[in-house]
Amino acid sequence: MSDREPVTILLAPPGSRAEAVACELAGEMTDAARALGDEVANRDGIGFSFERARTLRDAWHATSPPVLWHPGFAASSRTDPLVIARRLRRLLPGARVAVLMDDPVETIARVHALELGRAGRGPELERWVRARTRVDHYHGRAPDWALRDADPRPLAEASARLFGAERLALVRLEDPGRTPVPDWLGIGGPRFAEIVARSARSGGAKSHVSEGVRRALEPYYAGLPGF
Amino acid sequence: MAVPPLDPDRVVLHVGVPKSATTTLQFNLFADLERVVYLGKPYDRPGVPYESNAAIAELVGALWTRTELEFDRAHAAELLERGLRDRPGIDDPRSTVVLSEEALTWAGAADRLEIARRLRRLFGRCRVLITIREQRAALRSCHRWMHARRLINEPHDAWIARCLASAGRSGCPDDFAVRHYRFGALIEAYARTFGDDRVSVVATEQLRTDPASAASTIASVLPCDQQAVLERLESRSPRNASPGRLGTAYQRAARRGRALRARLLTRDPDWTDPLALAELNHGVHGVAMRALRVVDRPPRPASRETDAALAAYYRDDNRLAAERTGLPLGGMGYAV
């Protein structure tokens, strides 16, 4: 493939409403896109092969539209966002990146409900969050992977460093009618609002967020606009 | 006084996968050998200045939890320098510095290859000791550990099934928990980063079936003889089973109780608890923990299907590990 063809990469925290939007924008994931995404996102430095990824990229490009989305690109606690961005930059140097951002607390409520198989009650979510924020005396850190995943800032920073600000769009979902969406994303304001509204409806269950949950999450998301 | 840069020949990194007898080596061997300057758990070691221990704990945390965006190399070097400063034995050129931490192989926040590269930059081309354990046994133990801390609520088989499913919630196969037990790839990555001749591997099973050969491998990287290693490993029980949910809750309550009592007595609200893990298994706490172990529900053995699925997942990688290390992994129960 020619590396210069415009490709759009979509990033959104896993389990978030933004992810549902990215999924809809990207359309049905082809096998080739899944294979490429799996190679890039699901292997750490031990196991990743650039040659294999390049072959998969060519196969993806030959069969799929130029919008690449894979939930693993944004599992930032599991796969280093800068490492993923480096791989994507090397594979698709001319690509543009859109980071879809949502309120992380909203994302946590969805992820919890997904794990539970139903909408959790406030105390259930609070216990879940506290188990993940409690520093383990043995290892000296909190098992906070899910909480880190919900934060879109590392995705934005890694993309800005590797792709440059001019190729990066940060799209917030809070007020979709007024959120500026770049032309190259191919969706105007009203259509974007429509997709966001649909994603909110189809997003599945959401656990109840109590004040205690917000307080427990404060150290993680303080400073995020809208938190 | 500033510590001069360490000679890589004086450094051993113990990269032990979780549940591969790392605690046994850390508490019974590294912390107990003469001419070993040990950096690692327990971080509240007596005789070492608090600042040194705190600096090493922070360095280790940064190495494995910080992503490339967050990791600050200059700060890491500074933490190492602070951690070595005033440490007993560091000025003896015959001593060996040992850093041990199982989280260095954890497929978590930081990319494991990046962790290896960070270590290489910090310590140079030093020696690396990797400890491994048959995956099915290690994963059962790992499951028990996470289940006790309510990080997983599923039974073992369901958890493994989810880990091995083709696509999990985040689109990745949720195989991160099982991935760090791919030893072949891990050994190869460290051999590439530090050099083939710098990496030694010990299988936990050797400690039971062939302790002399395990001790010989360990002694080849430490400033002691095989006999000294054997004595230390044999004099203490290598069993270090993780407590279940009740045991974990008890340990937390014991720590909270001590902290509360001390804060009331000292009137110091910032008093931190120096109760070491080992103390929670001895004396009154030891009796309570043993009693709780009886009532704490023991883990169910894995089903045949789960065992077969894990064997299939690891087979190729185990062959690579056996080829690289020359260890008879098949004979030790590994799927090959």
XYZ file of C-alpha atoms in Angstrom, chain A residues 14-15 19 34 38 41-47 70-73 75-83 86-87 111 114-115 128 131-132 134-139 141 143 145-146 148-149 153-155 157-158 161, chain B residues 23 26-27 41 64-70 101-103 106-114 118 145 149-151 166-167 169-176 179 182 185-186 189-190 192 240 251-252 255 277 280:
102
model
C -12.683 0.651 26.237
C -16.222 0.145 27.455
C -16.171 3.507 22.111
C -9.299 -7.150 13.587
C -4.839 -7.523 17.417
C -2.664 -3.674 20.370
C -2.503 -7.074 21.917
C 1.187 -7.754 22.035
C 3.655 -5.980 24.182
C 7.245 -5.578 23.067
C 7.708 -9.251 23.844
C 5.828 -10.844 20.990
C -9.737 -1.440 17.541
C -10.704 -1.348 21.205
C -7.284 -2.592 22.256
C -5.596 0.560 20.880
C -6.639 -0.109 26.653
C -3.987 2.188 28.010
C -3.398 0.369 31.264
C -2.712 -2.851 29.419
C -0.778 -1.642 26.434
C 1.456 1.351 26.678
C -0.245 4.172 24.740
C 3.037 5.595 23.495
C 4.188 2.179 22.305
C 4.694 4.485 17.785
C 3.592 1.301 16.057
C -17.613 -1.153 32.611
C -20.704 -4.993 31.873
C -18.635 -7.046 34.282
C -15.609 -2.241 43.159
C -10.984 -2.460 45.697
C -9.173 -0.922 42.746
C -6.697 0.471 47.612
C -2.924 0.267 47.593
C -1.857 -3.292 48.174
C 0.609 -3.345 51.052
C 2.489 -6.150 49.388
C 3.127 -4.566 46.022
C 0.331 -0.020 44.352
C -4.721 -2.594 41.067
C -6.055 -0.910 35.602
C -9.734 -0.397 34.836
C -6.614 4.051 34.102
C -8.305 2.618 31.031
C -5.738 11.765 28.395
C -2.871 9.312 27.809
C -4.335 8.487 24.385
C -0.967 12.871 24.706
C 0.606 9.892 22.966
C 3.466 13.428 20.375
C 8.984 -14.611 48.084
C 13.533 -12.754 48.499
C 12.939 -13.402 52.190
C 10.726 -6.677 49.336
C 6.626 -1.534 36.160
C 3.657 0.781 36.563
C 4.723 3.809 34.557
C 3.995 3.925 30.883
C 6.462 5.504 28.500
C 4.546 8.751 28.810
C 4.999 8.767 32.545
C 10.614 -7.968 41.957
C 8.071 -10.255 40.300
C 6.087 -7.332 38.972
C 3.803 -8.480 34.872
C 2.025 -7.730 31.634
C 0.520 -4.608 33.147
C 0.836 -0.897 32.669
C 4.363 -0.811 31.305
C 5.387 -2.787 28.273
C 7.581 -5.673 29.441
C 10.207 -5.059 26.778
C 10.352 -1.434 27.882
C 14.792 0.517 31.430
C -4.215 -14.377 45.208
C -8.326 -9.469 47.055
C -11.646 -9.423 45.207
C -9.948 -8.492 41.955
C -10.646 -14.734 21.429
C -11.834 -11.217 22.250
C -14.236 -6.599 26.714
C -11.456 -4.401 25.466
C -11.191 -6.174 22.163
C -7.978 -7.763 23.231
C -8.031 -11.350 24.091
C -8.148 -10.779 27.838
C -5.083 -12.957 28.110
C -2.908 -10.503 29.983
C 0.474 -13.922 28.949
C 4.977 -17.296 28.293
C 9.330 -15.174 24.761
C 10.304 -13.626 28.086
C 13.578 -10.810 25.227
C 15.947 -10.619 28.228
C 18.322 -10.045 23.467
C 4.168 -19.579 50.825
C -4.256 -9.427 57.681
C -5.747 -6.098 56.677
C -2.586 -3.943 60.158
C 4.434 -9.673 55.735
C 1.615 -11.644 59.812
